[in-house]
mmCIF file of C-alpha atoms in Angstrom:
data_model
loop_
_atom_site.group_PDB
_atom_site.id
_atom_site.type_symbol
_atom_site.label_atom_id
_atom_site.label_comp_id
_atom_site.label_asym_id
_atom_site.label_seq_id
_atom_site.Cartn_x
_atom_site.Cartn_y
_atom_site.Cartn_z
ATOM 1 C CA MET A 1375 0.000 0.000 0.000
ATOM 2 C CA ASN A 1376 1.129 3.534 -0.762
ATOM 3 C CA TYR A 1377 0.360 6.514 1.458
ATOM 4 C CA THR A 1378 -0.044 10.257 1.066
ATOM 5 C CA LYS A 1379 -1.193 13.287 3.042
ATOM 6 C CA LEU A 1380 -4.792 14.416 3.391
ATOM 7 C CA GLY A 1381 -4.843 17.836 1.755
ATOM 8 C CA ASN A 1382 -2.466 20.245 3.451
ATOM 9 C CA THR A 1383 -2.627 18.415 6.793
ATOM 10 C CA ASP A 1384 -0.132 16.108 8.454
ATOM 11 C CA ILE A 1385 -2.669 13.250 8.404
ATOM 12 C CA THR A 1386 -1.279 10.227 6.549
ATOM 13 C CA ILE A 1387 -3.824 8.232 4.549
ATOM 14 C CA SER A 1388 -3.665 5.138 2.366
ATOM 15 C CA ARG A 1389 -4.258 5.707 -1.345
ATOM 16 C CA ILE A 1390 -7.396 3.609 -0.980
ATOM 17 C CA CYS A 1391 -10.170 4.620 1.412
ATOM 18 C CA MET A 1392 -12.406 1.798 2.642
ATOM 19 C CA GLY A 1393 -15.986 2.940 2.107
ATOM 20 C CA CYS A 1394 -18.338 1.611 4.782
ATOM 21 C CA MET A 1395 -21.730 2.341 3.243
ATOM 22 C CA GLY A 1396 -22.022 -1.395 2.592
ATOM 23 C CA PHE A 1397 -21.764 -2.214 6.298
ATOM 24 C CA GLY A 1398 -24.803 -1.971 8.542
ATOM 25 C CA ASN A 1399 -28.112 -3.462 9.527
ATOM 26 C CA ALA A 1400 -29.910 -4.344 6.275
ATOM 27 C CA ARG A 1401 -33.274 -4.153 8.047
ATOM 28 C CA THR A 1402 -32.893 -0.416 8.561
ATOM 29 C CA GLY A 1403 -31.913 2.548 6.449
ATOM 30 C CA GLN A 1404 -31.707 2.961 2.696
ATOM 31 C CA HIS A 1405 -30.086 -0.285 1.523
ATOM 32 C CA SER A 1406 -31.157 -3.928 1.674
ATOM 33 C CA TRP A 1407 -27.843 -5.404 0.488
ATOM 34 C CA THR A 1408 -25.503 -4.336 3.310
ATOM 35 C CA LEU A 1409 -23.324 -6.761 5.301
ATOM 36 C CA ASP A 1410 -24.090 -7.843 8.847
ATOM 37 C CA GLU A 1411 -21.624 -7.065 11.624
ATOM 38 C CA GLU A 1412 -19.694 -10.332 11.543
ATOM 39 C CA SER A 1413 -19.108 -10.092 7.789
ATOM 40 C CA SER A 1414 -18.246 -6.390 8.054
ATOM 41 C CA ARG A 1415 -15.646 -7.103 10.717
ATOM 42 C CA GLY A 1416 -13.918 -9.612 8.458
ATOM 43 C CA ILE A 1417 -13.657 -7.096 5.626
ATOM 44 C CA ILE A 1418 -12.400 -4.339 7.934
ATOM 45 C CA ARG A 1419 -9.804 -6.599 9.513
ATOM 46 C CA TYR A 1420 -8.526 -7.747 6.131
ATOM 47 C CA ALA A 1421 -8.363 -4.155 4.862
ATOM 48 C CA LEU A 1422 -6.140 -3.288 7.820
ATOM 49 C CA GLU A 1423 -3.908 -6.272 7.022
ATOM 50 C CA LYS A 1424 -3.557 -4.993 3.433
ATOM 51 C CA GLY A 1425 -2.372 -1.617 4.705
ATOM 52 C CA ILE A 1426 -5.594 0.389 4.337
ATOM 53 C CA ASN A 1427 -5.767 2.874 7.212
ATOM 54 C CA PHE A 1428 -8.451 5.258 5.888
ATOM 55 C CA PHE A 1429 -12.123 4.440 6.572
ATOM 56 C CA ASP A 1430 -15.187 6.445 5.533
ATOM 57 C CA THR A 1431 -18.680 6.160 7.002
ATOM 58 C CA ALA A 1432 -21.633 8.455 7.789
ATOM 59 C CA ILE A 1433 -24.360 8.882 10.347
ATOM 60 C CA ALA A 1434 -26.866 8.388 7.496
ATOM 61 C CA TYR A 1435 -25.628 4.913 6.574
ATOM 62 C CA GLN A 1436 -28.140 2.345 7.804
ATOM 63 C CA GLU A 1437 -29.314 4.627 10.610
ATOM 64 C CA GLY A 1438 -25.904 4.801 12.269
ATOM 65 C CA THR A 1439 -25.200 1.061 12.316
ATOM 66 C CA SER A 1440 -22.370 1.471 9.796
ATOM 67 C CA GLU A 1441 -20.603 3.751 12.285
ATOM 68 C CA MET A 1442 -21.248 1.255 15.072
ATOM 69 C CA TYR A 1443 -19.865 -1.724 13.139
ATOM 70 C CA LEU A 1444 -16.780 0.232 12.055
ATOM 71 C CA GLY A 1445 -16.060 1.604 15.517
ATOM 72 C CA ARG A 1446 -16.284 -1.766 17.234
ATOM 73 C CA ALA A 1447 -14.096 -3.460 14.619
ATOM 74 C CA LEU A 1448 -11.390 -0.801 14.779
ATOM 75 C CA ARG A 1449 -11.313 -0.940 18.565
ATOM 76 C CA ASP A 1450 -10.649 -4.680 18.345
ATOM 77 C CA PHE A 1451 -8.230 -4.748 15.411
ATOM 78 C CA ALA A 1452 -6.236 -1.476 15.401
ATOM 79 C CA ARG A 1453 -4.750 1.230 17.576
ATOM 80 C CA ARG A 1454 -6.737 4.442 17.347
ATOM 81 C CA ASP A 1455 -3.725 6.499 16.292
ATOM 82 C CA GLN A 1456 -3.003 4.109 13.415
ATOM 83 C CA VAL A 1457 -6.283 4.665 11.568
ATOM 84 C CA VAL A 1458 -7.955 7.651 9.928
ATOM 85 C CA VAL A 1459 -11.715 7.701 10.419
ATOM 86 C CA ALA A 1460 -14.039 9.926 8.406
ATOM 87 C CA THR A 1461 -17.746 10.362 8.994
ATOM 88 C CA LYS A 1462 -20.361 12.851 7.817
ATOM 89 C CA PHE A 1463 -23.245 15.005 9.002
ATOM 90 C CA LEU A 1464 -26.468 15.680 7.098
ATOM 91 C CA PRO A 1465 -28.264 18.983 6.541
ATOM 92 C CA ARG A 1466 -30.795 20.058 9.135
ATOM 93 C CA SER A 1467 -34.091 18.198 8.905
ATOM 94 C CA GLN A 1468 -37.365 20.006 8.340
ATOM 95 C CA GLU A 1469 -38.336 19.101 11.890
ATOM 96 C CA GLU A 1470 -35.191 20.774 13.258
ATOM 97 C CA ILE A 1471 -35.801 23.879 11.185
ATOM 98 C CA GLU A 1472 -39.369 24.157 12.461
ATOM 99 C CA ALA A 1473 -38.148 23.629 16.040
ATOM 100 C CA GLY A 1474 -35.600 26.430 15.707
ATOM 101 C CA VAL A 1475 -32.513 24.196 15.970
ATOM 102 C CA SER A 1476 -29.613 26.181 14.503
ATOM 103 C CA GLY A 1477 -27.027 24.808 12.110
ATOM 104 C CA LYS A 1478 -24.430 24.994 14.865
ATOM 105 C CA GLU A 1479 -26.613 23.041 17.290
ATOM 106 C CA HIS A 1480 -27.436 20.479 14.602
ATOM 107 C CA LEU A 1481 -23.778 19.891 13.791
ATOM 108 C CA LYS A 1482 -22.730 19.519 17.403
ATOM 109 C CA ASN A 1483 -25.581 17.079 18.075
ATOM 110 C CA SER A 1484 -24.715 15.071 14.957
ATOM 111 C CA LEU A 1485 -21.044 14.907 15.862
ATOM 112 C CA GLN A 1486 -21.784 13.732 19.372
ATOM 113 C CA ALA A 1487 -24.098 11.023 18.043
ATOM 114 C CA SER A 1488 -21.440 9.827 15.581
ATOM 115 C CA LEU A 1489 -18.760 9.756 18.273
ATOM 116 C CA SER A 1490 -21.099 7.697 20.425
ATOM 117 C CA HIS A 1491 -21.785 5.275 17.568
ATOM 118 C CA LEU A 1492 -18.077 4.950 16.821
ATOM 119 C CA GLY A 1493 -17.078 4.719 20.473
ATOM 120 C CA MET A 1494 -14.388 7.353 19.864
ATOM 121 C CA ASP A 1495 -13.340 10.658 21.402
ATOM 122 C CA TYR A 1496 -12.602 12.286 18.037
ATOM 123 C CA VAL A 1497 -12.874 11.772 14.284
ATOM 124 C CA ASP A 1498 -9.972 12.458 11.971
ATOM 125 C CA LEU A 1499 -12.108 13.905 9.175
ATOM 126 C CA TYR A 1500 -15.616 15.299 9.606
ATOM 127 C CA ILE A 1501 -17.440 15.803 6.327
ATOM 128 C CA TYR A 1502 -20.321 18.105 5.397
ATOM 129 C CA HIS A 1503 -22.362 15.448 3.558
ATOM 130 C CA MET A 1504 -24.290 17.708 1.184
ATOM 131 C CA TRP A 1505 -24.992 21.412 0.757
ATOM 132 C CA ASP A 1506 -27.719 22.654 3.071
ATOM 133 C CA TRP A 1507 -29.616 25.397 1.265
ATOM 134 C CA ASN A 1508 -31.623 26.124 4.423
ATOM 135 C CA THR A 1509 -28.596 26.931 6.584
ATOM 136 C CA PRO A 1510 -25.880 29.585 6.078
ATOM 137 C CA VAL A 1511 -22.563 27.822 5.535
ATOM 138 C CA GLU A 1512 -21.035 30.200 8.104
ATOM 139 C CA GLU A 1513 -22.976 28.400 10.856
ATOM 140 C CA TYR A 1514 -21.402 25.091 9.953
ATOM 141 C CA LEU A 1515 -17.930 26.535 9.436
ATOM 142 C CA GLU A 1516 -17.928 28.217 12.826
ATOM 143 C CA ALA A 1517 -19.218 25.060 14.547
ATOM 144 C CA LEU A 1518 -16.634 22.884 12.786
ATOM 145 C CA ASP A 1519 -13.862 25.234 13.859
ATOM 146 C CA GLU A 1520 -15.043 25.103 17.476
ATOM 147 C CA GLU A 1521 -15.032 21.301 17.431
ATOM 148 C CA VAL A 1522 -11.547 21.249 15.903
ATOM 149 C CA LYS A 1523 -10.322 23.495 18.708
ATOM 150 C CA ALA A 1524 -12.102 21.249 21.228
ATOM 151 C CA GLY A 1525 -10.147 18.256 19.913
ATOM 152 C CA LYS A 1526 -13.170 16.348 18.599
ATOM 153 C CA ILE A 1527 -12.214 16.783 14.925
ATOM 154 C CA ARG A 1528 -8.756 16.796 13.325
ATOM 155 C CA ALA A 1529 -9.720 18.047 9.840
ATOM 156 C CA VAL A 1530 -12.870 18.958 7.931
ATOM 157 C CA GLY A 1531 -14.079 17.980 4.481
ATOM 158 C CA ILE A 1532 -17.067 18.497 2.225
ATOM 159 C CA ALA A 1533 -19.021 16.274 -0.163
ATOM 160 C CA ASN A 1534 -21.529 16.638 -2.992
ATOM 161 C CA CYS A 1535 -20.786 20.270 -3.705
ATOM 162 C CA PHE A 1536 -19.892 22.438 -6.662
ATOM 163 C CA ALA A 1537 -16.476 24.038 -6.991
ATOM 164 C CA TRP A 1538 -17.986 27.488 -6.406
ATOM 165 C CA GLN A 1539 -19.488 26.308 -3.113
ATOM 166 C CA LEU A 1540 -16.172 24.913 -1.905
ATOM 167 C CA ALA A 1541 -14.366 28.087 -2.995
ATOM 168 C CA GLU A 1542 -16.933 30.305 -1.259
ATOM 169 C CA ALA A 1543 -16.795 28.274 1.948
ATOM 170 C CA ASN A 1544 -13.009 28.289 2.130
ATOM 171 C CA ALA A 1545 -12.896 32.011 1.392
ATOM 172 C CA LEU A 1546 -15.228 32.558 4.348
ATOM 173 C CA ALA A 1547 -13.081 30.276 6.499
ATOM 174 C CA GLU A 1548 -9.953 32.238 5.599
ATOM 175 C CA LYS A 1549 -11.674 35.583 6.232
ATOM 176 C CA ASN A 1550 -12.854 34.515 9.700
ATOM 177 C CA GLY A 1551 -9.868 32.437 10.754
ATOM 178 C CA TRP A 1552 -11.870 29.196 10.727
ATOM 179 C CA THR A 1553 -10.681 25.725 9.763
ATOM 180 C CA PRO A 1554 -10.925 25.257 5.962
ATOM 181 C CA PHE A 1555 -12.126 22.229 4.062
ATOM 182 C CA VAL A 1556 -9.119 20.075 3.106
ATOM 183 C CA SER A 1557 -10.921 17.389 1.096
ATOM 184 C CA VAL A 1558 -13.912 16.912 -1.175
ATOM 185 C CA GLN A 1559 -15.877 13.687 -1.670
ATOM 186 C CA ASN A 1560 -17.912 13.886 -4.869
ATOM 187 C CA HIS A 1561 -19.200 11.500 -7.538
ATOM 188 C CA TYR A 1562 -16.283 10.650 -9.885
ATOM 189 C CA ASN A 1563 -15.378 7.567 -11.897
ATOM 190 C CA LEU A 1564 -14.704 6.479 -15.482
ATOM 191 C CA ILE A 1565 -18.370 6.824 -16.464
ATOM 192 C CA MET A 1566 -19.039 10.006 -14.453
ATOM 193 C CA ARG A 1567 -16.281 12.552 -15.082
ATOM 194 C CA GLU A 1568 -18.071 15.870 -14.631
ATOM 195 C CA GLU A 1569 -15.713 16.704 -11.730
ATOM 196 C CA GLU A 1570 -12.977 17.362 -14.289
ATOM 197 C CA ARG A 1571 -14.711 20.531 -15.529
ATOM 198 C CA GLU A 1572 -14.019 22.688 -12.465
ATOM 199 C CA MET A 1573 -13.610 20.750 -9.233
ATOM 200 C CA LYS A 1574 -10.447 18.854 -10.115
ATOM 201 C CA VAL A 1575 -8.786 22.021 -11.428
ATOM 202 C CA TYR A 1576 -9.671 23.908 -8.243
ATOM 203 C CA CYS A 1577 -8.506 21.112 -5.940
ATOM 204 C CA ASP A 1578 -5.215 20.641 -7.785
ATOM 205 C CA GLU A 1579 -4.536 24.373 -7.573
ATOM 206 C CA HIS A 1580 -5.279 24.609 -3.839
ATOM 207 C CA GLY A 1581 -3.902 21.312 -2.537
ATOM 208 C CA ILE A 1582 -7.339 19.924 -1.634
ATOM 209 C CA SER A 1583 -7.623 16.134 -1.618
ATOM 210 C CA MET A 1584 -10.201 14.492 -3.846
ATOM 211 C CA THR A 1585 -11.616 11.338 -2.245
ATOM 212 C CA PRO A 1586 -14.479 10.450 -4.610
ATOM 213 C CA TYR A 1587 -17.263 8.005 -3.893
ATOM 214 C CA SER A 1588 -18.822 5.527 -6.332
ATOM 215 C CA ALA A 1589 -15.324 4.779 -7.647
ATOM 216 C CA LEU A 1590 -16.629 1.631 -9.378
ATOM 217 C CA ALA A 1591 -20.089 2.986 -10.219
ATOM 218 C CA ALA A 1592 -21.774 0.626 -7.756
ATOM 219 C CA GLY A 1593 -20.057 -2.368 -9.370
ATOM 220 C CA ARG A 1594 -20.657 -1.453 -13.005
ATOM 221 C CA LEU A 1595 -16.951 -0.827 -13.605
ATOM 222 C CA SER A 1596 -15.903 -4.078 -11.967
ATOM 223 C CA ARG A 1597 -18.165 -6.623 -13.673
ATOM 224 C CA ARG A 1598 -18.376 -7.883 -17.229
ATOM 225 C CA PRO A 1599 -21.575 -7.102 -19.130
ATOM 226 C CA GLY A 1600 -24.191 -9.620 -18.059
ATOM 227 C CA GLN A 1601 -22.629 -10.356 -14.672
ATOM 228 C CA THR A 1602 -24.705 -9.354 -11.688
ATOM 229 C CA SER A 1603 -24.654 -9.093 -7.911
ATOM 230 C CA LYS A 1604 -27.075 -8.524 -5.081
ATOM 231 C CA ARG A 1605 -26.203 -4.839 -5.083
ATOM 232 C CA LEU A 1606 -26.670 -4.455 -8.843
ATOM 233 C CA GLU A 1607 -30.071 -6.073 -8.521
ATOM 234 C CA GLU A 1608 -31.287 -4.316 -5.374
ATOM 235 C CA ASP A 1609 -29.584 -0.906 -5.202
ATOM 236 C CA ALA A 1610 -32.401 1.326 -6.428
ATOM 237 C CA TYR A 1611 -30.401 4.502 -5.832
ATOM 238 C CA ALA A 1612 -27.560 3.279 -8.054
ATOM 239 C CA LYS A 1613 -30.039 2.323 -10.767
ATOM 240 C CA PHE A 1614 -31.453 5.825 -10.483
ATOM 241 C CA LYS A 1615 -27.965 7.260 -11.057
ATOM 242 C CA TYR A 1616 -26.737 5.015 -13.877
ATOM 243 C CA ASP A 1617 -29.508 3.284 -15.803
ATOM 244 C CA LYS A 1618 -30.305 6.289 -17.995
ATOM 245 C CA THR A 1619 -26.791 6.297 -19.490
ATOM 246 C CA ALA A 1620 -26.210 2.538 -19.527
ATOM 247 C CA GLU A 1621 -25.857 2.270 -23.315
ATOM 248 C CA GLN A 1622 -23.156 4.934 -23.647
ATOM 249 C CA ASP A 1623 -21.422 3.856 -20.455
ATOM 250 C CA GLY A 1624 -21.350 0.306 -21.777
ATOM 251 C CA ILE A 1625 -18.816 1.340 -24.414
ATOM 252 C CA ILE A 1626 -16.377 2.408 -21.701
ATOM 253 C CA ILE A 1627 -17.100 -0.642 -19.551
ATOM 254 C CA ARG A 1628 -16.262 -2.902 -22.507
ATOM 255 C CA ARG A 1629 -12.963 -1.058 -22.915
ATOM 256 C CA VAL A 1630 -12.195 -1.676 -19.236
ATOM 257 C CA GLU A 1631 -12.917 -5.358 -19.861
ATOM 258 C CA GLU A 1632 -10.667 -5.383 -22.933
ATOM 259 C CA ILE A 1633 -7.674 -3.868 -21.132
ATOM 260 C CA ALA A 1634 -8.247 -6.106 -18.118
ATOM 261 C CA ASP A 1635 -8.121 -9.165 -20.365
ATOM 262 C CA LYS A 1636 -4.909 -7.980 -22.010
ATOM 263 C CA ARG A 1637 -3.338 -7.314 -18.613
ATOM 264 C CA GLY A 1638 -4.688 -10.507 -17.066
ATOM 265 C CA VAL A 1639 -6.217 -8.657 -14.096
ATOM 266 C CA PRO A 1640 -9.784 -8.043 -12.838
ATOM 267 C CA MET A 1641 -11.699 -5.062 -14.212
ATOM 268 C CA THR A 1642 -11.695 -3.475 -10.764
ATOM 269 C CA GLN A 1643 -7.953 -2.963 -10.937
ATOM 270 C CA ILE A 1644 -8.137 -1.186 -14.300
ATOM 271 C CA SER A 1645 -10.977 1.119 -13.228
ATOM 272 C CA LEU A 1646 -9.278 2.072 -9.966
ATOM 273 C CA ALA A 1647 -5.823 2.407 -11.535
ATOM 274 C CA TRP A 1648 -7.314 4.987 -13.894
ATOM 275 C CA LEU A 1649 -8.996 6.906 -11.057
ATOM 276 C CA LEU A 1650 -5.816 6.841 -8.992
ATOM 277 C CA THR A 1651 -4.114 8.901 -11.720
ATOM 278 C CA LYS A 1652 -6.651 11.658 -11.016
ATOM 279 C CA VAL A 1653 -7.386 11.738 -7.279
ATOM 280 C CA THR A 1654 -5.829 11.364 -3.834
ATOM 281 C CA ALA A 1655 -7.742 8.342 -2.519
ATOM 282 C CA PRO A 1656 -10.932 6.906 -4.004
ATOM 283 C CA VAL A 1657 -13.555 5.612 -1.583
ATOM 284 C CA CYS A 1658 -14.125 1.937 -2.401
ATOM 285 C CA GLY A 1659 -16.671 -0.371 -0.844
ATOM 286 C CA ALA A 1660 -16.173 -4.111 -0.403
ATOM 287 C CA THR A 1661 -18.531 -6.966 0.349
ATOM 288 C CA LYS A 1662 -16.006 -9.774 -0.205
ATOM 289 C CA VAL A 1663 -12.363 -10.239 0.779
ATOM 290 C CA HIS A 1664 -11.176 -10.441 -2.825
ATOM 291 C CA HIS A 1665 -12.584 -6.944 -3.410
ATOM 292 C CA VAL A 1666 -9.992 -5.666 -0.936
ATOM 293 C CA ASP A 1667 -7.231 -7.525 -2.772
ATOM 294 C CA ASP A 1668 -8.211 -5.819 -6.030
ATOM 295 C CA MET A 1669 -8.285 -2.375 -4.395
ATOM 296 C CA ALA A 1670 -4.815 -2.827 -2.966
ATOM 297 C CA ALA A 1671 -3.412 -4.221 -6.221
ATOM 298 C CA ALA A 1672 -4.770 -1.247 -8.182
ATOM 299 C CA VAL A 1673 -2.451 1.093 -6.293
ATOM 300 C CA ASP A 1674 0.572 -0.582 -7.875
ATOM 301 C CA LEU A 1675 -0.925 -1.012 -11.366
ATOM 302 C CA LYS A 1676 0.350 1.621 -13.790
ATOM 303 C CA LEU A 1677 -1.608 2.221 -16.975
ATOM 304 C CA THR A 1678 0.106 3.447 -20.127
ATOM 305 C CA GLU A 1679 -0.776 6.805 -21.657
ATOM 306 C CA GLU A 1680 -2.335 4.920 -24.564
ATOM 307 C CA GLU A 1681 -4.539 2.870 -22.231
ATOM 308 C CA ILE A 1682 -5.658 5.971 -20.354
ATOM 309 C CA ALA A 1683 -6.547 7.756 -23.597
ATOM 310 C CA TYR A 1684 -8.447 4.693 -24.854
ATOM 311 C CA LEU A 1685 -10.495 4.539 -21.668
ATOM 312 C CA GLU A 1686 -11.270 8.255 -21.765
ATOM 313 C CA GLU A 1687 -12.075 8.975 -25.402
ATOM 314 C CA ALA A 1688 -15.567 7.430 -25.438
ATOM 315 C CA TYR A 1689 -16.874 9.612 -22.601
ATOM 316 C CA VAL A 1690 -19.693 12.044 -23.321
ATOM 317 C CA PRO A 1691 -21.107 14.702 -20.972
ATOM 318 C CA HIS A 1692 -23.478 13.373 -18.331
ATOM 319 C CA ALA A 1693 -26.315 15.094 -16.534
ATOM 320 C CA LEU A 1694 -25.818 15.285 -12.786
ATOM 321 C CA SER A 1695 -27.649 12.599 -10.841
ATOM 322 C CA GLY A 1696 -28.418 11.592 -7.279
ATOM 323 C CA VAL A 1697 -27.392 14.044 -4.577
ATOM 324 C CA MET A 1698 -25.757 16.492 -6.988
ATOM 325 C CA ALA A 1699 -28.952 16.757 -9.042
ATOM 326 C CA GLN A 1700 -30.587 18.070 -5.881
ATOM 327 C CA ASN A 1701 -27.902 20.661 -5.175
ATOM 328 C CA THR A 1702 -30.105 23.600 -6.178
ATOM 329 C CA PRO A 1703 -31.995 26.306 -4.279
ATOM 330 C CA ALA A 1704 -35.151 24.305 -5.012
ATOM 331 C CA SER A 1705 -33.943 21.692 -2.531
ATOM 332 C CA ARG A 1706 -35.065 24.066 0.238
ATOM 333 C CA LEU A 1707 -38.547 22.738 -0.425
ATOM 334 C CA THR A 1708 -37.782 19.066 -1.092
ATOM 335 C CA GLN A 1709 -36.508 16.051 0.779
ATOM 336 C CA HIS A 1710 -32.864 15.350 -0.025
ATOM 337 C CA VAL A 1711 -31.675 11.874 -1.071
ATOM 338 C CA TRP A 1712 -30.542 10.879 2.426
ATOM 339 C CA ASN A 1713 -33.730 11.854 4.217
ATOM 340 C CA LYS A 1714 -34.454 10.377 7.585
ATOM 341 C CA ASN A 1715 -36.440 7.398 6.340
ATOM 342 C CA GLY A 1716 -33.739 6.434 3.876
ATOM 343 C CA ALA A 1717 -35.762 6.970 0.711
ATOM 344 C CA TYR A 1718 -34.203 8.378 -2.443
ATOM 345 C CA ALA A 1719 -35.537 11.050 -4.764
ATOM 346 C CA GLU A 1720 -37.825 9.749 -7.497
ATOM 347 C CA LYS A 1721 -36.920 12.491 -9.939
ATOM 348 C CA GLU A 1722 -34.131 14.929 -10.528
ATOM 349 C CA HIS A 1723 -34.670 18.617 -9.828
#
């Protein structure tokens, strides 16, 4: 495993981040395909053995059970100072808004709940899960800075935002002497490359780490056409994000398959090796031990310039989907994707 720094911090992270959305009680929350605690522990333990020290979860994942599973496993299998744990907070709920709960109060309550779930005194990276159009970003920035100074957070990140939102937030942080965002976790992979228009340029210029989610497009970039899995069959949110562009994306997926066959490696390794040329540490989920092996192997796999160009040339612009499709002022009046009952939006806004 190779390692790097998280943004401009002194926090050392593995080039692969273990995404924990697939861990949690399948009877609760948004997903029906997640792993139970015993299976999750096996994956987490093996990831540690392969040198992965960076783990990403969220309070929204399976109603907090993802955080619980991760926290208990890390307490049993690793020293706290040897791992980097990231979790996320959601926007204020409509109920909180109506009750007069401020953004600062909401964040502090969310952080305390996550720390309780994890069984930890601090998180290494606390991430603003999606833009909250009902709450001034200053409220969150000030609260994050207070929690950093209190020792409950080491660094702060943001997810599902536009480059202008990140730039505006960090300008406000600089103006007020608050802790800036050092990482961004957005939707980025071989069949969703809209981050290259502005976000990647901005992050490269300012030393901000990109740690994208959906690195394998919910398994589409790791399986041959026709192959399936429980997640591919049951993940309605992923279908919502990818099914509309399946025909065009299929051209790229077949090219991944072609290069994988020539190299004699799984498709996962090709897809991640490409993404690793663009970002700091992709967030990758795993439901089987061999998935971890492929993640780790991708770090050492170097694609040629010709292979990279071949993978990239078939891409066409994509409409934003999922959380980013809801990142508009209109979301003030709608439920966001990760609402409290775990449902996803039926249409884009």
